[in-house]
Short mmCIF file of C-alpha atoms and ligand atoms in Angstrom, two decimals:
data_model
loop_
_atom_site.label_atom_id
_atom_site.label_comp_id
_atom_site.label_asym_id
_atom_site.label_seq_id
_atom_site.Cartn_x
_atom_site.Cartn_y
_atom_site.Cartn_z
CA UNK A 7 0.27 42.29 -0.18
CA UNK A 8 2.35 44.36 -2.62
CA UNK A 9 5.63 42.69 -3.34
CA UNK A 10 8.58 44.62 -4.72
CA UNK A 11 11.43 42.95 -6.58
CA UNK A 12 14.66 44.61 -5.52
CA UNK A 13 18.09 44.12 -7.09
CA UNK A 14 20.94 44.52 -4.59
CA UNK A 15 24.36 45.41 -5.98
CA UNK A 16 26.80 45.91 -3.09
CA UNK A 17 29.81 46.56 -5.36
CA UNK A 18 33.22 47.26 -3.81
CA UNK A 19 34.74 48.34 -0.52
CA UNK A 20 32.31 49.84 1.95
CA UNK A 21 29.49 49.37 -0.57
CA UNK A 22 29.20 45.83 0.75
CA UNK A 23 29.30 47.08 4.36
CA UNK A 24 26.50 49.64 4.07
CA UNK A 25 23.95 47.64 2.07
CA UNK A 26 23.13 45.04 4.77
CA UNK A 27 22.10 47.76 7.29
CA UNK A 28 19.90 49.33 4.59
CA UNK A 29 18.32 45.95 3.94
CA UNK A 30 17.62 45.46 7.67
CA UNK A 31 15.85 48.82 7.71
CA UNK A 32 13.81 47.91 4.63
CA UNK A 33 12.68 44.64 6.19
CA UNK A 34 11.49 46.37 9.38
CA UNK A 35 9.44 48.81 7.31
CA UNK A 36 8.00 46.12 5.07
CA UNK A 37 6.67 44.30 8.13
CA UNK A 38 5.35 47.50 9.69
CA UNK A 39 3.67 48.94 6.58
CA UNK A 40 2.55 45.70 5.01
CA UNK A 41 4.59 45.30 1.86
CA UNK A 42 6.98 42.58 0.80
CA UNK A 43 10.47 42.88 -0.62
CA UNK A 44 12.05 40.10 -2.62
CA UNK A 45 15.76 40.59 -3.10
CA UNK A 46 18.05 39.34 -5.83
CA UNK A 47 21.67 39.90 -4.84
CA UNK A 48 24.37 40.48 -7.44
CA UNK A 49 27.25 40.14 -5.00
CA UNK A 50 30.06 39.74 -7.48
CA UNK A 51 29.29 42.67 -9.82
CA UNK A 52 32.38 44.61 -8.84
CA UNK A 53 35.98 45.53 -9.58
CA UNK A 54 37.03 42.11 -8.22
CA UNK A 55 34.99 40.54 -10.98
CA UNK A 56 36.52 42.87 -13.54
CA UNK A 57 40.04 41.99 -12.43
CA UNK A 58 39.17 38.27 -12.64
CA UNK A 59 36.94 38.11 -15.70
CA UNK A 60 37.37 41.40 -17.57
CA UNK A 61 33.87 42.78 -16.95
CA UNK A 62 32.11 44.43 -14.00
CA UNK A 63 28.90 42.52 -14.75
CA UNK A 64 27.92 39.64 -17.04
CA UNK A 65 27.10 40.36 -20.70
CA UNK A 66 23.38 39.98 -19.99
CA UNK A 67 23.61 42.00 -16.74
CA UNK A 68 21.21 44.74 -17.79
CA UNK A 69 18.64 42.13 -18.85
CA UNK A 70 18.85 40.56 -15.40
CA UNK A 71 17.91 43.93 -13.86
CA UNK A 72 15.24 44.94 -16.34
CA UNK A 73 12.29 43.24 -14.63
CA UNK A 74 13.13 44.52 -11.15
CA UNK A 75 11.12 47.30 -9.50
CA UNK A 76 14.22 49.07 -8.20
CA UNK A 77 17.97 48.70 -7.77
CA UNK A 78 19.84 49.43 -4.54
CA UNK A 79 23.57 49.88 -5.07
CA UNK A 80 26.45 50.31 -2.61
CA UNK A 81 29.46 51.76 -4.46
CA UNK A 82 32.00 50.70 -7.03
CA UNK A 83 35.67 51.54 -7.40
CA UNK A 84 39.04 50.06 -6.56
CA UNK A 85 42.53 51.52 -6.36
CA UNK A 86 43.64 48.50 -8.43
CA UNK A 87 41.98 49.77 -11.62
CA UNK A 88 41.13 53.11 -13.24
CA UNK A 89 37.92 54.74 -11.96
CA UNK A 90 36.54 55.45 -15.43
CA UNK A 91 36.64 51.71 -16.19
CA UNK A 92 34.60 50.78 -13.11
CA UNK A 93 32.16 53.65 -13.54
CA UNK A 94 31.57 53.06 -17.25
CA UNK A 95 31.41 49.28 -16.69
CA UNK A 96 28.44 49.30 -14.35
CA UNK A 97 26.90 52.51 -13.05
CA UNK A 98 26.78 54.52 -16.25
CA UNK A 99 25.38 51.66 -18.40
CA UNK A 100 22.60 51.19 -15.81
CA UNK A 101 21.83 54.92 -15.68
CA UNK A 102 21.77 55.26 -19.45
CA UNK A 103 20.10 52.00 -20.52
CA UNK A 104 17.33 52.52 -18.01
CA UNK A 105 16.98 56.21 -18.91
CA UNK A 106 17.54 57.34 -15.34
CA UNK A 107 17.79 60.92 -16.45
CA UNK A 108 17.18 62.54 -13.08
CA UNK A 109 19.73 62.26 -10.31
CA UNK A 110 18.15 63.51 -7.12
CA UNK A 111 20.33 64.40 -4.14
CA UNK A 112 18.66 65.81 -1.02
CA UNK A 113 20.78 67.81 1.43
CA UNK A 114 19.78 68.46 5.04
CA UNK A 115 21.71 69.69 8.02
CA UNK A 116 20.35 67.60 10.88
CA UNK A 117 20.28 68.68 14.49
CA UNK A 118 23.20 67.00 16.23
CA UNK A 119 25.55 67.33 13.27
CA UNK A 120 28.26 69.95 13.25
CA UNK A 121 28.50 71.34 9.77
CA UNK A 122 31.99 72.53 8.88
CA UNK A 123 30.18 75.65 7.65
CA UNK A 124 29.33 78.12 10.42
CA UNK A 125 26.17 79.43 8.74
CA UNK A 126 24.70 75.97 8.07
CA UNK A 127 22.24 75.65 10.92
CA UNK A 128 20.11 72.56 11.53
CA UNK A 129 16.58 72.84 10.22
CA UNK A 130 17.47 75.77 7.97
CA UNK A 131 19.48 73.97 5.32
CA UNK A 132 17.15 71.66 3.41
CA UNK A 133 17.42 71.52 -0.34
CA UNK A 134 17.65 69.15 -3.28
CA UNK A 135 20.14 69.05 -6.12
CA UNK A 136 18.56 67.79 -9.34
CA UNK A 137 21.35 66.66 -11.62
CA UNK A 138 20.94 65.80 -15.29
CA UNK A 139 22.13 62.21 -15.36
CA UNK A 140 22.51 60.83 -18.87
CA UNK A 141 23.98 63.47 -21.20
CA UNK A 142 25.79 66.79 -20.93
CA UNK A 143 29.50 66.84 -20.21
CA UNK A 144 29.68 63.07 -19.59
CA UNK A 145 29.56 62.01 -23.21
CA UNK A 146 31.37 59.39 -25.21
CA UNK A 147 31.70 61.75 -28.15
CA UNK A 148 35.33 62.59 -28.75
CA UNK A 149 38.64 60.86 -29.07
CA UNK A 150 42.36 60.77 -28.69
CA UNK A 151 44.76 61.66 -31.44
CA UNK A 152 48.52 61.32 -32.02
CA UNK A 153 48.87 59.14 -28.94
CA UNK A 154 52.38 59.20 -27.51
CA UNK A 155 53.64 62.08 -29.67
CA UNK A 156 54.33 65.63 -28.51
CA UNK A 157 51.25 66.81 -30.40
CA UNK A 158 49.01 64.29 -28.61
CA UNK A 159 45.51 65.58 -28.01
CA UNK A 160 42.16 64.67 -26.48
CA UNK A 161 38.78 66.10 -27.44
CA UNK A 162 35.53 65.54 -25.56
CA UNK A 163 32.24 67.01 -26.71
CA UNK A 164 29.43 67.96 -24.35
CA UNK A 165 26.00 66.92 -25.61
CA UNK A 166 22.93 68.92 -24.61
CA UNK A 167 19.64 68.02 -26.30
CA UNK A 168 16.37 69.94 -26.15
CA UNK A 169 14.53 66.77 -25.08
CA UNK A 170 17.12 65.83 -22.47
CA UNK A 171 17.39 69.27 -20.87
CA UNK A 172 13.65 69.92 -21.00
CA UNK A 173 12.67 66.72 -19.16
CA UNK A 174 15.11 67.28 -16.30
CA UNK A 175 14.08 70.94 -15.99
CA UNK A 176 10.42 69.93 -15.88
CA UNK A 177 11.18 67.45 -13.11
CA UNK A 178 13.06 70.13 -11.15
CA UNK A 179 10.36 72.78 -11.59
CA UNK A 180 7.64 70.31 -10.57
CA UNK A 181 9.64 69.34 -7.47
CA UNK A 182 10.13 73.01 -6.55
CA UNK A 183 6.38 73.56 -6.94
CA UNK A 184 5.76 70.82 -4.32
CA UNK A 185 8.42 72.23 -1.99
CA UNK A 186 9.15 75.88 -1.19
CA UNK A 187 8.63 77.05 -4.78
CA UNK A 188 12.19 78.21 -5.47
CA UNK A 189 14.48 76.98 -8.22
CA UNK A 190 18.10 77.89 -8.90
CA UNK A 191 19.68 76.89 -12.20
CA UNK A 192 23.44 76.34 -12.34
CA UNK A 193 24.97 77.80 -15.47
CA UNK A 194 28.24 79.05 -16.91
CA UNK A 195 26.93 80.83 -19.94
CA UNK A 196 29.57 83.53 -19.67
CA UNK A 197 32.39 81.09 -20.42
CA UNK A 198 30.75 78.14 -22.17
CA UNK A 199 29.15 79.90 -25.09
CA UNK A 200 27.06 77.22 -26.84
CA UNK A 201 25.64 74.64 -24.47
CA UNK A 202 25.09 76.88 -21.45
CA UNK A 203 23.15 79.67 -23.19
CA UNK A 204 21.01 76.87 -24.67
CA UNK A 205 20.44 75.51 -21.14
CA UNK A 206 19.53 79.00 -19.90
CA UNK A 207 17.06 79.55 -22.75
CA UNK A 208 15.32 76.29 -21.96
CA UNK A 209 15.10 77.19 -18.25
CA UNK A 210 13.39 80.46 -19.16
CA UNK A 211 11.12 78.65 -21.60
CA UNK A 212 10.06 75.93 -19.14
CA UNK A 213 9.55 78.41 -16.29
CA UNK A 214 6.47 79.70 -18.13
CA UNK A 215 4.71 76.40 -17.36
CA UNK A 216 5.45 76.76 -13.62
CA UNK A 217 4.29 80.27 -12.70
CA UNK A 218 4.16 79.28 -9.01
CA UNK A 219 7.93 78.71 -8.94
CA UNK A 220 10.30 81.63 -8.49
CA UNK A 221 13.61 81.00 -10.18
CA UNK A 222 17.03 82.43 -10.77
CA UNK A 223 20.27 81.32 -12.32
CA UNK A 224 23.81 81.51 -11.01
CA UNK A 225 27.16 80.89 -12.61
CA UNK A 226 28.59 77.69 -11.22
CA UNK A 227 31.62 79.39 -9.63
CA UNK A 228 29.53 81.93 -7.76
CA UNK A 229 27.02 79.22 -6.88
CA UNK A 230 29.76 77.07 -5.31
CA UNK A 231 30.67 80.02 -3.08
CA UNK A 232 27.02 80.57 -2.13
CA UNK A 233 26.62 76.91 -1.14
CA UNK A 234 29.20 77.65 1.54
CA UNK A 235 28.20 81.22 2.43
CA UNK A 236 24.38 80.99 2.33
CA UNK A 237 23.36 77.31 2.15
CA UNK A 238 19.95 78.11 3.65
CA UNK A 239 18.80 80.13 0.63
CA UNK A 240 18.28 77.11 -1.65
CA UNK A 241 15.26 74.89 -2.29
CA UNK A 242 15.78 73.06 -5.60
CA UNK A 243 19.02 73.46 -7.55
CA UNK A 244 19.04 72.11 -11.11
CA UNK A 245 22.31 71.47 -12.89
CA UNK A 246 23.93 69.68 -15.80
CA UNK A 247 25.65 66.33 -15.27
CA UNK A 248 29.11 67.62 -14.31
CA UNK A 249 27.97 70.70 -12.40
CA UNK A 250 25.39 68.65 -10.50
CA UNK A 251 27.96 66.01 -9.61
CA UNK A 252 30.35 68.54 -8.11
CA UNK A 253 27.66 70.64 -6.41
CA UNK A 254 26.10 67.64 -4.71
CA UNK A 255 29.39 66.50 -3.16
CA UNK A 256 30.01 70.05 -1.99
CA UNK A 257 26.51 70.19 -0.56
CA UNK A 258 26.98 66.83 1.17
CA UNK A 259 30.13 68.15 2.82
CA UNK A 260 28.26 71.28 3.94
CA UNK A 261 25.67 68.96 5.50
CA UNK A 262 28.36 67.40 7.67
CA UNK A 263 29.54 64.21 5.98
CA UNK A 264 29.45 62.56 2.62
CA UNK A 265 28.63 59.39 4.60
CA UNK A 266 25.04 60.59 5.09
CA UNK A 267 24.19 61.78 1.58
CA UNK A 268 21.77 59.71 -0.52
CA UNK A 269 21.00 59.71 -4.22
CA UNK A 270 18.26 58.48 -6.51
CA UNK A 271 18.76 57.83 -10.22
CA UNK A 272 15.21 58.11 -11.46
CA UNK A 273 13.44 56.98 -14.56
CA UNK A 274 10.40 59.17 -13.81
CA UNK A 275 8.42 57.59 -16.66
CA UNK A 276 8.77 54.20 -14.92
CA UNK A 277 9.54 52.32 -18.12
CA UNK A 278 12.62 50.91 -16.36
CA UNK A 279 13.80 50.35 -12.79
CA UNK A 280 15.29 53.33 -10.96
CA UNK A 281 18.49 53.00 -8.95
CA UNK A 282 19.22 54.23 -5.44
CA UNK A 283 22.74 54.62 -4.04
CA UNK A 284 24.63 56.60 -1.43
CA UNK A 285 26.62 59.52 -2.87
CA UNK A 286 29.87 58.24 -1.39
CA UNK A 287 32.23 55.83 -3.13
CA UNK A 288 33.87 52.59 -2.02
CA UNK A 289 36.17 54.39 0.46
CA UNK A 290 39.18 52.08 0.14
CA UNK A 291 40.88 53.97 2.98
CA UNK A 292 38.40 52.57 5.53
CA UNK A 293 37.02 49.49 3.72
CA UNK A 294 37.09 46.18 5.59
CA UNK A 295 37.19 47.77 9.04
CA UNK A 296 33.44 47.84 9.71
CA UNK A 297 33.41 51.57 10.50
CA UNK A 298 31.56 53.02 7.51
CA UNK A 299 28.57 55.24 8.12
CA UNK A 300 25.51 53.37 6.80
CA UNK A 301 23.21 56.42 6.81
CA UNK A 302 23.80 57.31 3.14
CA UNK A 303 22.70 53.82 2.12
CA UNK A 304 19.80 53.81 4.60
CA UNK A 305 18.52 57.19 3.40
CA UNK A 306 18.89 55.98 -0.22
CA UNK A 307 16.72 52.97 0.67
CA UNK A 308 14.14 55.43 2.02
CA UNK A 309 14.17 57.28 -1.31
CA UNK A 310 13.55 53.93 -2.96
CA UNK A 311 10.52 53.30 -0.74
CA UNK A 312 9.18 56.74 -1.61
CA UNK A 313 9.56 55.93 -5.31
CA UNK A 314 7.78 52.61 -4.80
CA UNK A 315 4.78 54.40 -3.30
CA UNK A 316 5.57 54.11 0.42
CA UNK A 317 6.00 57.75 1.42
CA UNK A 318 4.94 56.97 4.99
CA UNK A 319 7.63 54.30 5.37
CA UNK A 320 10.21 56.65 3.85
CA UNK A 321 9.28 59.30 6.39
CA UNK A 322 9.79 56.80 9.22
CA UNK A 323 13.38 56.51 8.03
CA UNK A 324 14.13 60.23 7.75
CA UNK A 325 12.47 60.77 11.16
CA UNK A 326 14.69 58.05 12.63
CA UNK A 327 17.78 59.63 11.03
CA UNK A 328 16.85 62.96 12.62
CA UNK A 329 16.21 61.20 15.96
CA UNK A 330 19.43 59.18 16.08
CA UNK A 331 21.46 62.32 15.39
CA UNK A 332 19.53 64.65 17.71
CA UNK A 333 18.86 62.33 20.64
CA UNK A 334 21.91 60.10 20.86
CA UNK A 335 25.63 60.63 20.66
CA UNK A 336 26.18 57.35 18.81
CA UNK A 337 28.22 58.32 15.75
CA UNK A 338 30.49 56.63 13.24
CA UNK A 339 34.01 57.96 12.86
CA UNK A 340 33.27 60.29 9.92
CA UNK A 341 30.96 62.19 12.30
CA UNK A 342 33.50 62.29 15.10
CA UNK A 343 32.32 59.19 16.99
CA UNK A 344 33.71 55.73 17.66
CA UNK A 345 30.71 53.50 16.81
CA UNK A 346 31.16 50.69 14.31
CA UNK A 347 28.73 50.24 11.44
CA UNK A 348 26.89 47.48 13.30
CA UNK A 349 26.76 49.37 16.63
CA UNK A 350 25.36 52.41 14.88
CA UNK A 351 22.85 50.30 12.93
CA UNK A 352 21.66 48.67 16.16
CA UNK A 353 20.95 52.08 17.74
CA UNK A 354 19.26 53.23 14.55
CA UNK A 355 16.97 50.19 14.45
CA UNK A 356 15.97 50.75 18.09
CA UNK A 357 14.90 54.33 17.28
CA UNK A 358 13.15 53.23 14.10
P1 NAI B 6 34.75 58.11 -1.33
O1 NAI B 6 33.39 58.67 -1.18
O2 NAI B 6 34.85 56.66 -1.46
O3 NAI B 6 35.62 58.55 -0.05
C1 NAI B 6 35.94 59.92 0.24
C2 NAI B 6 36.27 60.06 1.74
O4 NAI B 6 35.08 59.99 2.50
C3 NAI B 6 37.16 58.94 2.25
O5 NAI B 6 38.05 59.46 3.20
C4 NAI B 6 36.20 57.98 2.89
O6 NAI B 6 36.76 57.23 3.94
C5 NAI B 6 35.10 58.90 3.40
N1 NAI B 6 33.79 58.24 3.36
C6 NAI B 6 33.03 58.03 2.25
N2 NAI B 6 31.91 57.37 2.58
C7 NAI B 6 31.95 57.16 3.90
C8 NAI B 6 31.08 56.51 4.82
N3 NAI B 6 29.91 55.96 4.43
N4 NAI B 6 31.44 56.46 6.12
C9 NAI B 6 32.59 57.01 6.51
N5 NAI B 6 33.46 57.64 5.70
C10 NAI B 6 33.15 57.71 4.41
O7 NAI B 6 35.42 58.86 -2.56
P2 NAI B 6 36.85 58.62 -3.24
O8 NAI B 6 37.86 58.33 -2.20
O9 NAI B 6 37.02 59.76 -4.15
O10 NAI B 6 36.68 57.36 -4.17
C11 NAI B 6 36.97 56.03 -3.78
C12 NAI B 6 36.52 55.09 -4.87
O11 NAI B 6 35.09 55.13 -4.98
C13 NAI B 6 37.04 55.45 -6.25
O12 NAI B 6 37.38 54.25 -6.89
C14 NAI B 6 35.88 56.14 -6.92
O13 NAI B 6 35.88 56.02 -8.31
C15 NAI B 6 34.73 55.40 -6.32
N6 NAI B 6 33.47 56.17 -6.31
C16 NAI B 6 32.35 55.48 -6.61
C17 NAI B 6 31.12 56.10 -6.55
C18 NAI B 6 29.92 55.28 -6.82
O14 NAI B 6 29.97 54.07 -6.87
N7 NAI B 6 28.77 55.89 -6.99
C19 NAI B 6 30.99 57.52 -6.19
C20 NAI B 6 32.24 58.14 -5.83
C21 NAI B 6 33.42 57.48 -5.91
MG1 MG B 7 30.31 62.41 -7.48
#
C-alpha cells in the first residue's frame, strides 16, 4: 500500500479548527482508495510560538519538512503581532525554500451557493487562478532610509526573471490545454513600464509552444472589473505574485465565500514537498467559537490528494462539496447558516 508522509501545520486561529475536519476526510479516502497517510503534526508552529520564543518555527523547521510528501497548512496570523512577521516567518520561507513557484487557486460557483454577483451562475463559473508564487512584487530587495526624519523613505524592487516567469507561464498554458483551452494573462504594462512589458513578451513567446490554447491579456484594473461583470468567461488566469493574490481573493468572494476557497503551492518538479492551504487566514474575529467553514481546508486536502496521484479520491471530495451544497441546507455562518464546524463536517462525511 502506498504510504504518504504528510506534515500538518494548523497554525493560528481557525487554522487549527479547519485542519481536523480535513484530516477526517483524508482518512476516509485513504481507507476507501487503499492508500495510507502518516501524519506529523507541528502544532506549535504559530504566532503563539513567536510571541513566546521569537520564531514561528524552530531553526531546523524546513529540514523537518523536507522529507515529507506534502504539507497541509491551516492559516497563520495574529492581531498581537504584525502580519508581515508571521507571513515571512513561516509561509514564505516554505514557499521559497521548496521552490513552490506555482500557486493554484480554483474558483467554482457551486449550486446552492448565492454568489454576491448576480451574473455568477452555478456551473458556469469554473476557473483557476495561477499565481506566480516566489518572486515578482514580493521581494526582499529594497530598504528603508532616513528612518524617523521628514525625508524618510522606503523602496521595494519587484523582481521578474526570465526563468521564473517562463516556468509559471508554461504551467498555466499546460493547465489551460487540459481544460477549456483559454488563458488570460493579468498585466499592467501601460503603467508599470519595465517588468510588465517583459511579462507580456514572455506570454507571447511561450504561447507559441501551446497552439491549442487561445489567450489574451488584460490590464489588472479592467480584469478586476471583469471578474465581477463576466466571471463565466475565464478558464485559466495567470498573474504575477501580487496581482494573483488580489485576484484570487476577489474570485473567492465572487464564488460565495472565502471560507470555501482552496490553494495549492506547487513544486511541479517534485524536488520538494508542495503545500496545500485554504485561501482564508486565521480569522481572529471568529476564532475559538467552532463556527469556521472547513470547506476551504477540505478542498485543499483534495488538491493534495490529486498532487499525490489520487485524482479519483480528489474527485470524491469535490463531488461531495457539490452535493452538500446542492442537496442540503446545512451551512456554516459565512454561507448564511447556523451549523458549527463539527455539525457541518458530520453532514459532509455522511455525503462523502
Ligand atoms: P481572514 O481570511 O482571516 O478573514 C477575513 C474574513 O472572512 C473574516 O471576517 C473571517 O471571519 C472570514 N472567514 C475567513 N475564513 C473563514 C472560514 N473558513 N469560515 C468562516 N469565515 C471565514 O483574513 P484577514 O481578516 O484579513 O486576516 C486575519 C489574519 O490572517 C491576519 O493575521 C492575516 O495576516 C492572516 N492571513 C493568513 C493567511 C495564511 O495563513 N495563508 C492568508 C490571509 C490572511
Ligand atoms: Mg491573499
